[in-house]
Short mmCIF file of C-alpha atoms and ligand atoms in Angstrom, two decimals:
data_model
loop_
_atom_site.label_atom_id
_atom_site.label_comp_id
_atom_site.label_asym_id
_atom_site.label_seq_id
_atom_site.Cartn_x
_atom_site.Cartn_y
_atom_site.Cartn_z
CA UNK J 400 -29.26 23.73 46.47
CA UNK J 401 -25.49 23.49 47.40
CA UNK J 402 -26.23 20.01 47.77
CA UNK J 403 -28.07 18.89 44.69
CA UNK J 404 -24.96 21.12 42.46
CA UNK J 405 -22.81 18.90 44.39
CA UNK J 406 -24.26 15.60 43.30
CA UNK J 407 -24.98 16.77 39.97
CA UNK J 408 -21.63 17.92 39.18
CA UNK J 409 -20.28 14.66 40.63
CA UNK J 410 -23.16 12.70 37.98
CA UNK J 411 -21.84 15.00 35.30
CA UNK J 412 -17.65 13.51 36.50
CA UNK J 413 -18.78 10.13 36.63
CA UNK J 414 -20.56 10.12 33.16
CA UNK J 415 -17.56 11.42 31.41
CA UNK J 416 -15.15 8.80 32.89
CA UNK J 417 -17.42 6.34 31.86
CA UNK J 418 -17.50 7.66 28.22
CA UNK J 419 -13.57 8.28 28.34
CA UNK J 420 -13.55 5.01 29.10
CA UNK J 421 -11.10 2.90 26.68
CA UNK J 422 -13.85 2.04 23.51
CA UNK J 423 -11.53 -0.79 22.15
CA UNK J 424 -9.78 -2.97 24.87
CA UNK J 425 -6.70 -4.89 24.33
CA UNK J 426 -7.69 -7.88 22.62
CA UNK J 427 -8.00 -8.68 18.91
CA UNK J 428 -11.93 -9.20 19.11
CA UNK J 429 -12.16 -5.41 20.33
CA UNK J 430 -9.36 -4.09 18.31
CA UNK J 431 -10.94 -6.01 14.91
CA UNK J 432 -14.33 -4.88 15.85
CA UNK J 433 -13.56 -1.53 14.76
CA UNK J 434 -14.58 -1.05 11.39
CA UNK J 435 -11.89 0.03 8.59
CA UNK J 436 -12.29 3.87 7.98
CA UNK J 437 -14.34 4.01 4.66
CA UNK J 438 -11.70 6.53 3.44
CA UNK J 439 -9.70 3.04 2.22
CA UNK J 440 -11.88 1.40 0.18
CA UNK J 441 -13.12 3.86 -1.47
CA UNK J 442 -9.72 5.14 -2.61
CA UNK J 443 -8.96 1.74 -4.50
CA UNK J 444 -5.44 2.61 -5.66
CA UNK J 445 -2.45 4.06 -3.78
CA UNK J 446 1.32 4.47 -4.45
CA UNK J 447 3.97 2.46 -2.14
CA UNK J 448 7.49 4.43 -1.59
CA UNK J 449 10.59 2.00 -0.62
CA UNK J 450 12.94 4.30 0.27
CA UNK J 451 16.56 4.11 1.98
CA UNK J 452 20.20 3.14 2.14
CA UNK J 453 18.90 0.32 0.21
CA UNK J 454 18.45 2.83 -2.93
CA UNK J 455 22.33 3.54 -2.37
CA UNK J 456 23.65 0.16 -4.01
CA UNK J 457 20.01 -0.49 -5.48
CA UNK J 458 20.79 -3.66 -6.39
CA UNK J 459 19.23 -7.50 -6.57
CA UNK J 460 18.90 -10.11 -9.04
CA UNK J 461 16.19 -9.87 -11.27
CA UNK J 462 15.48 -14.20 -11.59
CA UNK J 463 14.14 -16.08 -8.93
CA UNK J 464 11.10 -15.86 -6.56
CA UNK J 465 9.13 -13.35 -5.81
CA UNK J 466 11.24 -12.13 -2.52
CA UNK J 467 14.77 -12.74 -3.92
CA UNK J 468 14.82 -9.96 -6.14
CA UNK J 469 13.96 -7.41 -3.30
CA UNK J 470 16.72 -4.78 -3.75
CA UNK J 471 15.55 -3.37 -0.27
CA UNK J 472 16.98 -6.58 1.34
CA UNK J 473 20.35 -6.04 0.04
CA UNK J 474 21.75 -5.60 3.96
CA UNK J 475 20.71 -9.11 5.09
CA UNK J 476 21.18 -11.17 1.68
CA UNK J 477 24.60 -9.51 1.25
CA UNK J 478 25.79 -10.21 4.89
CA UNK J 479 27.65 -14.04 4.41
CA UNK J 480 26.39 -14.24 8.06
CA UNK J 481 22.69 -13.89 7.58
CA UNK J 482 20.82 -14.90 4.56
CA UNK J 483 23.47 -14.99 2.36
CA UNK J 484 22.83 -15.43 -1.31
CA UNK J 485 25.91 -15.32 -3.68
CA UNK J 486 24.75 -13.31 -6.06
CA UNK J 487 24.54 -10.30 -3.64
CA UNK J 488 27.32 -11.12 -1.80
CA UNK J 489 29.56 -11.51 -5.67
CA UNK J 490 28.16 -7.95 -6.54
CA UNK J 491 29.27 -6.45 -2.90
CA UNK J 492 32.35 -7.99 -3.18
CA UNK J 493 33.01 -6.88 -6.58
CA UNK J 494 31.70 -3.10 -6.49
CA UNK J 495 32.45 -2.18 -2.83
CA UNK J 496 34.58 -4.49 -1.52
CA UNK J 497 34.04 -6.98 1.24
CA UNK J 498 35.18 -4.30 3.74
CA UNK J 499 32.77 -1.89 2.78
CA UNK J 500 29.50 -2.24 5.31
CA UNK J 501 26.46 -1.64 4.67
CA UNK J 502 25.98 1.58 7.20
CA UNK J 503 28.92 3.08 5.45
CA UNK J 504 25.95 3.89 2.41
CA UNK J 505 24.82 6.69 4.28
CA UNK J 506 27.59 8.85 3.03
CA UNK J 507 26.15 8.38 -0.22
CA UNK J 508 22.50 8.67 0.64
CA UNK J 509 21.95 12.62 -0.05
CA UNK J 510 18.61 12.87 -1.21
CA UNK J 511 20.00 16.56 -3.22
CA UNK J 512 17.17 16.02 -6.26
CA UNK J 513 14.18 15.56 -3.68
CA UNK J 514 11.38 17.89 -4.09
CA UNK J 515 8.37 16.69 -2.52
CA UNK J 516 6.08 18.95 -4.04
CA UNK J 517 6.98 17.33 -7.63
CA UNK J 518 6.57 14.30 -5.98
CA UNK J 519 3.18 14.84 -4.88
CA UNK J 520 2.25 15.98 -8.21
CA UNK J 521 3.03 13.41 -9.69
CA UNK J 522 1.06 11.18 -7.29
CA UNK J 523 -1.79 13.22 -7.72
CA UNK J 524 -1.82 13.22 -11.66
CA UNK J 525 -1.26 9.64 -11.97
CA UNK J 526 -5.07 9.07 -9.94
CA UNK J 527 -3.47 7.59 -6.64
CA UNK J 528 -5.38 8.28 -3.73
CA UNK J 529 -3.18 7.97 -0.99
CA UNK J 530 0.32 7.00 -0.28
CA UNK J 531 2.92 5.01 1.90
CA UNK J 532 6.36 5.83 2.50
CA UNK J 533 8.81 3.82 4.37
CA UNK J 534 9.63 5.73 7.29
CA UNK J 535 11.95 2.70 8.48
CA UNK J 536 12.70 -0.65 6.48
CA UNK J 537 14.07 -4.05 8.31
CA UNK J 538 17.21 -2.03 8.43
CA UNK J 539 16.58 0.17 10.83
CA UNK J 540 16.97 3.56 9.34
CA UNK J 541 14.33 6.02 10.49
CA UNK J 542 13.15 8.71 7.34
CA UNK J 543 12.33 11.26 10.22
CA UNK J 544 14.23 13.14 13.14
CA UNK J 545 13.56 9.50 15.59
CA UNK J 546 14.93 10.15 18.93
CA UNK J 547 15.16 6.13 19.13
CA UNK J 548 17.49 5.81 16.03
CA UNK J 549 20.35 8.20 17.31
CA UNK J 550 22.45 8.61 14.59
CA UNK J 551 20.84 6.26 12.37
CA UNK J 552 18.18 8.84 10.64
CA UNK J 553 17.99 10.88 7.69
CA UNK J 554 18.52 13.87 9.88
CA UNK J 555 21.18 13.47 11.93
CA UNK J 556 23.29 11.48 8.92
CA UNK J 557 22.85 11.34 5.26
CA UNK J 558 20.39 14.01 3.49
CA UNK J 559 20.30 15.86 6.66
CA UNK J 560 16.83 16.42 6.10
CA UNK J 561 13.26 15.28 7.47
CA UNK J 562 12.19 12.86 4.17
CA UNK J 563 9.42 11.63 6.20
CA UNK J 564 7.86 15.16 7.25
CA UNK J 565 8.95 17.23 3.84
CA UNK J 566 6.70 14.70 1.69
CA UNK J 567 3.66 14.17 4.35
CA UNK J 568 3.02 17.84 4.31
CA UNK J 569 3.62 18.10 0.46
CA UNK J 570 1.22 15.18 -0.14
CA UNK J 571 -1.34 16.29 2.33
CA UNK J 572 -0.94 19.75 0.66
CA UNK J 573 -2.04 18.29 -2.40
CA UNK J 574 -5.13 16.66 -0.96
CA UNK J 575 -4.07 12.85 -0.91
CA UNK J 576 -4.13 10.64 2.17
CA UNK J 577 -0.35 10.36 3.99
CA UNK J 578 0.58 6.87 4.97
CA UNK J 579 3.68 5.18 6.66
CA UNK J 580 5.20 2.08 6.41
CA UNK J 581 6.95 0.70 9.41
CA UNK J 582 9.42 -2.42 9.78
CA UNK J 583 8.94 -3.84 13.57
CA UNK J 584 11.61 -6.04 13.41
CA UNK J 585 15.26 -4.76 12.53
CA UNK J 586 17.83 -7.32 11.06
CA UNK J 587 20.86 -6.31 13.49
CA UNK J 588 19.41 -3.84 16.70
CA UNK J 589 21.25 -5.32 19.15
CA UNK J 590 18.43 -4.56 21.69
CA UNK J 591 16.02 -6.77 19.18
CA UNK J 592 18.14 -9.47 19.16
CA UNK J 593 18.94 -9.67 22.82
CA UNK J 594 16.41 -7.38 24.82
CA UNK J 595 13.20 -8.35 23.38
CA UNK J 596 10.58 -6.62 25.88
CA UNK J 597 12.94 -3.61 26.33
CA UNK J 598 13.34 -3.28 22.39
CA UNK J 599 9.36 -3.33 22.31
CA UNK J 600 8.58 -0.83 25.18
CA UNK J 601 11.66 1.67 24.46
CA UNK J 602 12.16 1.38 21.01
CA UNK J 603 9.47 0.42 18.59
CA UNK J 604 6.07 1.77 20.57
CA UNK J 605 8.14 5.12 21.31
CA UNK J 606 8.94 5.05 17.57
CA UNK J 607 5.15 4.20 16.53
CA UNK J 608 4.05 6.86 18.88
CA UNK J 609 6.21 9.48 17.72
CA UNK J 610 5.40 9.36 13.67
CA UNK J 611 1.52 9.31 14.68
CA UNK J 612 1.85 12.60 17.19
CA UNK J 613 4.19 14.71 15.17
CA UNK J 614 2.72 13.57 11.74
CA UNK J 615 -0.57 12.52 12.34
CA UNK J 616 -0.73 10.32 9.53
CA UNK J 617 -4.39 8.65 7.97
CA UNK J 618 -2.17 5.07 8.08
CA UNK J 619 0.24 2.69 9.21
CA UNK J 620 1.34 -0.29 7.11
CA UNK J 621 3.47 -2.38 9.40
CA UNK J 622 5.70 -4.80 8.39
CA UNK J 623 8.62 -7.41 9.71
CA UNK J 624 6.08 -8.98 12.18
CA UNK J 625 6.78 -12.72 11.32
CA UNK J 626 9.08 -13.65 13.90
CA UNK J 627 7.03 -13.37 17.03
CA UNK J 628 3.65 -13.60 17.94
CA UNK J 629 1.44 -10.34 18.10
CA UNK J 630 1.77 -10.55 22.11
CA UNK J 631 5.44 -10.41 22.49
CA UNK J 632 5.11 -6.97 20.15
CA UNK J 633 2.15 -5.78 22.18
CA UNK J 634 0.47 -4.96 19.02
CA UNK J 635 -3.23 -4.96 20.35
CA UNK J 636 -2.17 -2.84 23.23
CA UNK J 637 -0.63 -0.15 21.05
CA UNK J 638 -3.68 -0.26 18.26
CA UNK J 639 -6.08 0.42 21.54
CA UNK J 640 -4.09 3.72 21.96
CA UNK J 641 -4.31 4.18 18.17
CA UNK J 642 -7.93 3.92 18.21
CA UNK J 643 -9.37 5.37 21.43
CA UNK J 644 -6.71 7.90 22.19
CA UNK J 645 -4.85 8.66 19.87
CA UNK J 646 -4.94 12.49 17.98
CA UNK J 647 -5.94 10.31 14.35
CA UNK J 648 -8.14 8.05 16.25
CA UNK J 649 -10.83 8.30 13.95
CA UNK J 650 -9.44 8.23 10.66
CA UNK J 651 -6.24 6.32 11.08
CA UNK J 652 -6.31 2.54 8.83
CA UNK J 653 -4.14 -0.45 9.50
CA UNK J 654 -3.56 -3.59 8.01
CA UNK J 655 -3.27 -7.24 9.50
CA UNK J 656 0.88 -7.72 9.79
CA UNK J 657 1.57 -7.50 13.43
CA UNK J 658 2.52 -10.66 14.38
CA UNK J 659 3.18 -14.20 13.12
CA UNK J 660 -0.25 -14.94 14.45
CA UNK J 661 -2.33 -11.80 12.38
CA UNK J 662 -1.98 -11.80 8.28
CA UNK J 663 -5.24 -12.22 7.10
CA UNK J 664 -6.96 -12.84 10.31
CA UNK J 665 -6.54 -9.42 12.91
CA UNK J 666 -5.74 -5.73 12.39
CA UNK J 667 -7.60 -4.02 9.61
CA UNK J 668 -7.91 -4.25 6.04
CA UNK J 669 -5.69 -7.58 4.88
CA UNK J 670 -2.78 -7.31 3.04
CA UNK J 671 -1.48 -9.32 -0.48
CA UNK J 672 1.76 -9.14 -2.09
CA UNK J 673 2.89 -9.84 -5.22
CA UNK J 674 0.12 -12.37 -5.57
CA UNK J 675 2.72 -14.72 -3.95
CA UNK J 676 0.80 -16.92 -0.70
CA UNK J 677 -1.98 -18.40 -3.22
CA UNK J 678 -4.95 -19.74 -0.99
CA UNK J 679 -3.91 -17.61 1.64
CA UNK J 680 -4.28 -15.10 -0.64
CA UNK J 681 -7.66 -15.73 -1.72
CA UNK J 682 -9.05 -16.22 1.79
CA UNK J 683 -8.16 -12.73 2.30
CA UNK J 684 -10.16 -11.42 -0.95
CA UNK J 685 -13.39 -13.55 -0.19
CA UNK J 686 -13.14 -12.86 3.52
CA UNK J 687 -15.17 -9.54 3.17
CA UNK J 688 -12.71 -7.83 4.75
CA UNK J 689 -11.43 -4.84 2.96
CA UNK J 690 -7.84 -5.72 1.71
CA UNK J 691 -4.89 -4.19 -0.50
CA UNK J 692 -2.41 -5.91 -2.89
CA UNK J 693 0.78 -4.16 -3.39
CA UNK J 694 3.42 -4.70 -5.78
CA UNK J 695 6.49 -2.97 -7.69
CA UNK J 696 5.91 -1.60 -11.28
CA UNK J 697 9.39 -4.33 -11.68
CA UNK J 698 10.04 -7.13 -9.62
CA UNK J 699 11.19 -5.02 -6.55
CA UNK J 700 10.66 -2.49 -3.73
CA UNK J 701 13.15 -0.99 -3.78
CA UNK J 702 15.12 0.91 -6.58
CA UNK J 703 16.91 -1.61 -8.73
CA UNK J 704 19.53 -0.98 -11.12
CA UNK J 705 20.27 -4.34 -12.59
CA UNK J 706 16.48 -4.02 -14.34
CA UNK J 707 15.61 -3.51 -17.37
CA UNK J 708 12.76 -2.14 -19.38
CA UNK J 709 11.54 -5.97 -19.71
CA UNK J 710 11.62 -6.57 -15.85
CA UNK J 711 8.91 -3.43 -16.00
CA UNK J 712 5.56 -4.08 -16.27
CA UNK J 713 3.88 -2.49 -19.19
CA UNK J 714 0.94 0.35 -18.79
CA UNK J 715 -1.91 -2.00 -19.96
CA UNK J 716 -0.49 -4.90 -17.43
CA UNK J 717 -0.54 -2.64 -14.71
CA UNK J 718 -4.47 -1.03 -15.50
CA UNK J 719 -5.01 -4.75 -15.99
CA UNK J 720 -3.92 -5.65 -12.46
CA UNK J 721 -5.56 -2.77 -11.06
CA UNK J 722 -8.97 -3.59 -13.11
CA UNK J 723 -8.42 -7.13 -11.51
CA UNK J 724 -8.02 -6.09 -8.42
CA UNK J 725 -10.86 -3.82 -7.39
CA UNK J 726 -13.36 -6.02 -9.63
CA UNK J 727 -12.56 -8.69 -6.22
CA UNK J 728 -13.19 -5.78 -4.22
CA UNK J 729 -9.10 -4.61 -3.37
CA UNK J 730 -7.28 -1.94 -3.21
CA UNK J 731 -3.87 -1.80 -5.22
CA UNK J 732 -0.80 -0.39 -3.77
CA UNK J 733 2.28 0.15 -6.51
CA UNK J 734 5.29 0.34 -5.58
CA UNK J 735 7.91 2.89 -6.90
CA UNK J 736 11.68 3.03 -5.89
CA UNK J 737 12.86 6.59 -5.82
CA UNK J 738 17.07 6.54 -6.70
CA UNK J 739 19.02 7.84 -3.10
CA UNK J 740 19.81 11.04 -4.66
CA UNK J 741 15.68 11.45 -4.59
CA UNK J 742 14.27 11.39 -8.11
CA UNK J 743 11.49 9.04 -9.01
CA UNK J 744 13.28 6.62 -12.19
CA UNK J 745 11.73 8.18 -15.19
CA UNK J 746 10.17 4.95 -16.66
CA UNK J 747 8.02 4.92 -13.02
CA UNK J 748 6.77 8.48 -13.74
CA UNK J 749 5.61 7.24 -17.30
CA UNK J 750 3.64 4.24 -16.24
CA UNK J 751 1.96 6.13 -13.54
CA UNK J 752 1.26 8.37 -15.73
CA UNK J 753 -0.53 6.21 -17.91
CA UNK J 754 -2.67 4.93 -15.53
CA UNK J 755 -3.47 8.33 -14.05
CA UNK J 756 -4.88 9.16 -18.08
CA UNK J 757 -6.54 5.92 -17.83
CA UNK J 758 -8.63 7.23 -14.61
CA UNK J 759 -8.98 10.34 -15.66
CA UNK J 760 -11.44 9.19 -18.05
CA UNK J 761 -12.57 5.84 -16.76
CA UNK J 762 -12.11 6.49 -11.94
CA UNK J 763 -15.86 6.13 -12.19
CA UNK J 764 -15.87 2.69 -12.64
CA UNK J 765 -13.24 2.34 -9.61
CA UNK J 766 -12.94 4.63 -6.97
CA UNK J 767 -16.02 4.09 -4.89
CA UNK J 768 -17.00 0.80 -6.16
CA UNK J 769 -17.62 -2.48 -5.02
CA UNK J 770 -17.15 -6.19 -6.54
CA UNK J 771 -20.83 -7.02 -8.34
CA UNK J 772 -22.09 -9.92 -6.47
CA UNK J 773 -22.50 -11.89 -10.03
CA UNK J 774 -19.41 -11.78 -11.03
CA UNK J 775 -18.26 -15.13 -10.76
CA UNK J 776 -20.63 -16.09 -12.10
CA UNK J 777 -21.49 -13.99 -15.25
CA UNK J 778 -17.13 -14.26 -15.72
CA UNK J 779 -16.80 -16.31 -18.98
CA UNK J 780 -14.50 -13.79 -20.09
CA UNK J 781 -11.20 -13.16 -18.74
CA UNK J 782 -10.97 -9.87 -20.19
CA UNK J 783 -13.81 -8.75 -19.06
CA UNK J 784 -14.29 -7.46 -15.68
CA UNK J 785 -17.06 -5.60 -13.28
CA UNK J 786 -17.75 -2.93 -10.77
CA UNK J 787 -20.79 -1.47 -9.24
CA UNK J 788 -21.29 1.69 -7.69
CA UNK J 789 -25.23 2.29 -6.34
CA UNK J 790 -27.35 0.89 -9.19
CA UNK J 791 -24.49 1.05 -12.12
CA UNK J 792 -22.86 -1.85 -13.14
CA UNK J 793 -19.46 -1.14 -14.70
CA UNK J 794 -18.28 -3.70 -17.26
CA UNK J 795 -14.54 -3.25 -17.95
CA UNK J 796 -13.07 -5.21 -20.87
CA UNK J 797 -9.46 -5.16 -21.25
CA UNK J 798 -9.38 -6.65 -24.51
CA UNK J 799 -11.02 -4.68 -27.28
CA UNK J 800 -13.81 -6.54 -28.91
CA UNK J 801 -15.63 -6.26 -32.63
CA UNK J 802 -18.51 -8.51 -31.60
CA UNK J 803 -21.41 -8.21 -29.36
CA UNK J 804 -20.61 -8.96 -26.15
CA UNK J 805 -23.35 -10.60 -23.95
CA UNK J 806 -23.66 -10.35 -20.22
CA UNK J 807 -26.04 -13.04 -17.92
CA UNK J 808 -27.94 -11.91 -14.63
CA UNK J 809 -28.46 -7.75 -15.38
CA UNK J 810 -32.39 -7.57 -15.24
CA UNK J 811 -32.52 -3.83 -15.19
CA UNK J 812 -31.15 -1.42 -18.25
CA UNK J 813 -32.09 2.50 -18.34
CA UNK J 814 -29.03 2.66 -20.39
CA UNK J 815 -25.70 2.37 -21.97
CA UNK J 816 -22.98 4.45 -22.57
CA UNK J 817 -19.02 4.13 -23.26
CA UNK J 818 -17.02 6.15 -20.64
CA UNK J 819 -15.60 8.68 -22.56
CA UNK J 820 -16.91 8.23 -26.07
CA UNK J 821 -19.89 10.35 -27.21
CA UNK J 822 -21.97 8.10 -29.53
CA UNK J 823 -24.26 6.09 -28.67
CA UNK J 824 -24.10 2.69 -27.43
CA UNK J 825 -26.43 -0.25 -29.28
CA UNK J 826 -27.97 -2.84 -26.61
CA UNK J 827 -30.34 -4.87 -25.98
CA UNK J 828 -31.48 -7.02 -23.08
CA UNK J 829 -33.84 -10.53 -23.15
CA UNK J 830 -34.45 -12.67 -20.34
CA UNK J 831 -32.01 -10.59 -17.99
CA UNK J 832 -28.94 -11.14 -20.09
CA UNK J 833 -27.64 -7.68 -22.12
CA UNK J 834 -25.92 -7.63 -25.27
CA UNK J 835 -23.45 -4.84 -26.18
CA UNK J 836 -22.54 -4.04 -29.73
CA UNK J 837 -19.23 -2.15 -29.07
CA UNK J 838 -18.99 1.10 -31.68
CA UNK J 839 -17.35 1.46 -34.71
CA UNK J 840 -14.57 3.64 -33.69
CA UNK J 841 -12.11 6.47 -35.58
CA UNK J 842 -9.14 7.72 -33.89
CA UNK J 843 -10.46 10.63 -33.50
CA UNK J 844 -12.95 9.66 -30.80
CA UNK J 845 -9.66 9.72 -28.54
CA UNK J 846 -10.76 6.68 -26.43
CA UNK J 847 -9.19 5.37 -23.49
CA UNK J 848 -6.04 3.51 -24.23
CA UNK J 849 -5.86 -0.47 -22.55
CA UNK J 850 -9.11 -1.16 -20.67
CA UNK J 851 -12.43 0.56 -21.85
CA UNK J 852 -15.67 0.79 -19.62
CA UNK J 853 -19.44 0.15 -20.72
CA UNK J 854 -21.51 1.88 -18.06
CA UNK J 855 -24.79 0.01 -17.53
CA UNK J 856 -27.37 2.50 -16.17
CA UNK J 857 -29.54 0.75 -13.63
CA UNK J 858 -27.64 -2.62 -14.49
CA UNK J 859 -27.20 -3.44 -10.39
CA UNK J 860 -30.67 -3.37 -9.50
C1 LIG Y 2308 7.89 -7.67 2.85
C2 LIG Y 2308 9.31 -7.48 2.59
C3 LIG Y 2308 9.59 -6.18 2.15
C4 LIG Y 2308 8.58 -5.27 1.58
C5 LIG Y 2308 7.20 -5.60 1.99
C6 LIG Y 2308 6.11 -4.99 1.21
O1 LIG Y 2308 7.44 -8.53 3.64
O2 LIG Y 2308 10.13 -7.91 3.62
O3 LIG Y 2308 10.87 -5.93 1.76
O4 LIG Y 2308 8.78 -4.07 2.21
O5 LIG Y 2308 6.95 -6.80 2.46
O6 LIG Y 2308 4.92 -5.64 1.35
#
């Protein structure tokens, strides 16, 4: 009897190694085997926070390409030694003098206006589903109490105060997903730039570690991966602890920048930006990978002063380019830039407002959806977009329209109704192609404003 407990319990030791056993090895074909938490996908649309000394002298050109007028990389485009570009370096020069450095900021980053709860609310109301903070930018300023970043964090200098923490509990609170973003390079560590192993082992994967333990956060967007090659960061040795033992190993979602070797090929979902990288770009939508664009409501990340109200997109652009988006299948992520003394600009809180109204009435035909598979096809329209979600097909125009509107390859019709108006909806279908007489609408009927939805009942059959 003693005997057969014995082996038994030593079956019963053996079996659980074997299942403790590390699921996802070390390689990308493990690590992207794993399949992206279906938490992201179905969210569709999520708000980006750059936030940091940079908001201190918030400034960057507003002409140029795409990544010139990022006020967040006011450090390195200011510094004559870097990548200098004159128009920084003039406006330095001129405001705060050519002695002033760029750490000396931190006397004026105080973060006194932040309320995270207000925050979250307004996150909440404007339809976003989750949300991704900077918890350290290129420069190297931690958001959170990070042993690594001794006297470089938002604790021990500046607000004083755990910006990272205070707004993951308040958006969690408030029932939205908490993500971080996280910078693996940094423009001027002096470990970085001569200790390259040692900066990976003791600084970054201690870092990475620490704001998934004490935060447990359901992401991490990582960033500043383009100088070496996923290996030298160890990045598929750190997701395998993400995924098989870490304490958010099931939920947690990555993206695909963690190493000059990984943007739209390893990691999880596939990241987009600013619709700059053009076939890359595409190859990431069609690649049936889940994937995210993200972009500012201007033409920066960070908070920029020099803009003005034309260097903001307007509401109807920015349902336009979410619309866009999630027809292909994407996510959105929209940036705002919160000012250093922590208030969200004003003109930010209207346009996410706008497009929180806007899915109040028409999320249905978002959240939860997928691309229709005849979309290219049926497309003759550029204003006119779909979705599907089971056996609905969503048809999204962002262009009102008097006349019928006619749409090819929908064989199946129980029926069709206008998200958000009450009347009924004239249609008829011949040969598999549907036409819609839009309504005669009043004011009154209080439609949507910018993009309206015709929901066709059985229509993805
Ligand atoms: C970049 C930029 C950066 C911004 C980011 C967002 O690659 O360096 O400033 O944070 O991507 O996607």
């Amino acid at each position: 009897m003693k005997k057969l407990l014995f082996v038994s319990s030593f079956l019963l030791i053996a079996l659980q190694s074997v299942n403790a056993q590390a699921l996802y090895k070390s390689t990308w074909e493990s690590i992207d085997s794993r399949p992206v938490p279906a938490w992201f996908s179905e969210a569709k649309f999520g708000i980006f926070i750059h936030w940091g000394l940079y908001s201190v002298p918030a400034w960057a050109p507003t002409k140029g390409k795409v990544y010139e007028k990022y006020a967040e990389w006011y450090w390195a485009r200011q510094n004559p030694a870097d990548k200098p570009s004159a128009a920084f370096t003039d406006f330095h020069n001129k405001i705060y003098g050519a002695k002033t450095e760029y750490p000396d900021f931190v006397s004026e980053f105080k973060a006194e206006m932040f309320d995270p709860a207000k925050w979250a609310e307004i996150f909440k109301q404007s339809g976003a589903k989750y949300i991704v903070l900077t918890t350290k930018h290129h420069d190297g300023f931690a958001l959170w109490p990070s042993e690594q970043a001794w006297n470089w964090n938002s604790v021990d200098v500046g607000p004083h105060r755990d910006l990272a923490g205070d707004l993951t509990t308040a958006v969690k609170a408030s029932g939205l997903h908490m993500g971080f973003y996280y910078s693996l390079y940094e423009w001027y560590n002096p470990l970085y730039k001569k200790d390259l192993p040692k900066y990976v082992s003791d600084h970054m994967i201690p870092q990475m570690k620490d704001l998934v333990n004490r935060y447990h956060p359901d992401m991490l967007w990582t960033d500043g991966e383009w100088e070496i090659t996923s290996d030298q960061w160890k990045s598929t040795e750190f997701l395998s602890w993400l995924y098989n033992d870490s304490p958010v190993k099931e939920s947690i979602v990555v993206n695909d920048r963690w190493g000059k070797d990984t943007r739209g090929k390893h990691g999880g979902f596939y990241t987009t930006e600013y619709d700059i990288d053009g076939d890359q770009a595409v190859k990431r939508e069609k690649s049936g990978r889940p994937w995210e664009e993200c972009r500012g409501i201007g033409g920066s990340f960070g908070y920029n002063r020099n803009e003005y109200l034309e260097d903001y997109e307007t509401s109807e652009s920015l349902i336009r380019i979410l619309v866009d988006k999630v027809s292909k299948g994407g996510n959105l992520l929209l940036n705002v830039g919160p000012t250093a003394d922590g208030r969200i600009p004003v003109i930010m809180q209207q346009r996410l407002k706008d497009v929180g109204d806007w899915l109040a009435i028409n999320g249905e035909a978002i959240y939860g959806t997928q691309a229709w598979k005849h979309s290219t096809k049926s497309k003759k329209d550029p204003n006119m977009f779909f979705t599907t979600k089971g056996n609905d097909l969503y048809v999204i125009v962002t262009k009102w329209q008097d006349i019928p509107m006619t749409i090819k390859d929908v064989p199946h019709v129980n029926a069709v109704t206008l998200l958000g108006f009450k009347g009924k909806i004239k249609y008829s279908s011949v040969n598999n192609q549907l036409t819609i007489t839009p309504p005669v609408v009043s004011p009154s009927d209080n439609l949507s404003r910018y993009a309206w939805v015709f929901k066709i009942d059985g229509g993805a059959i």
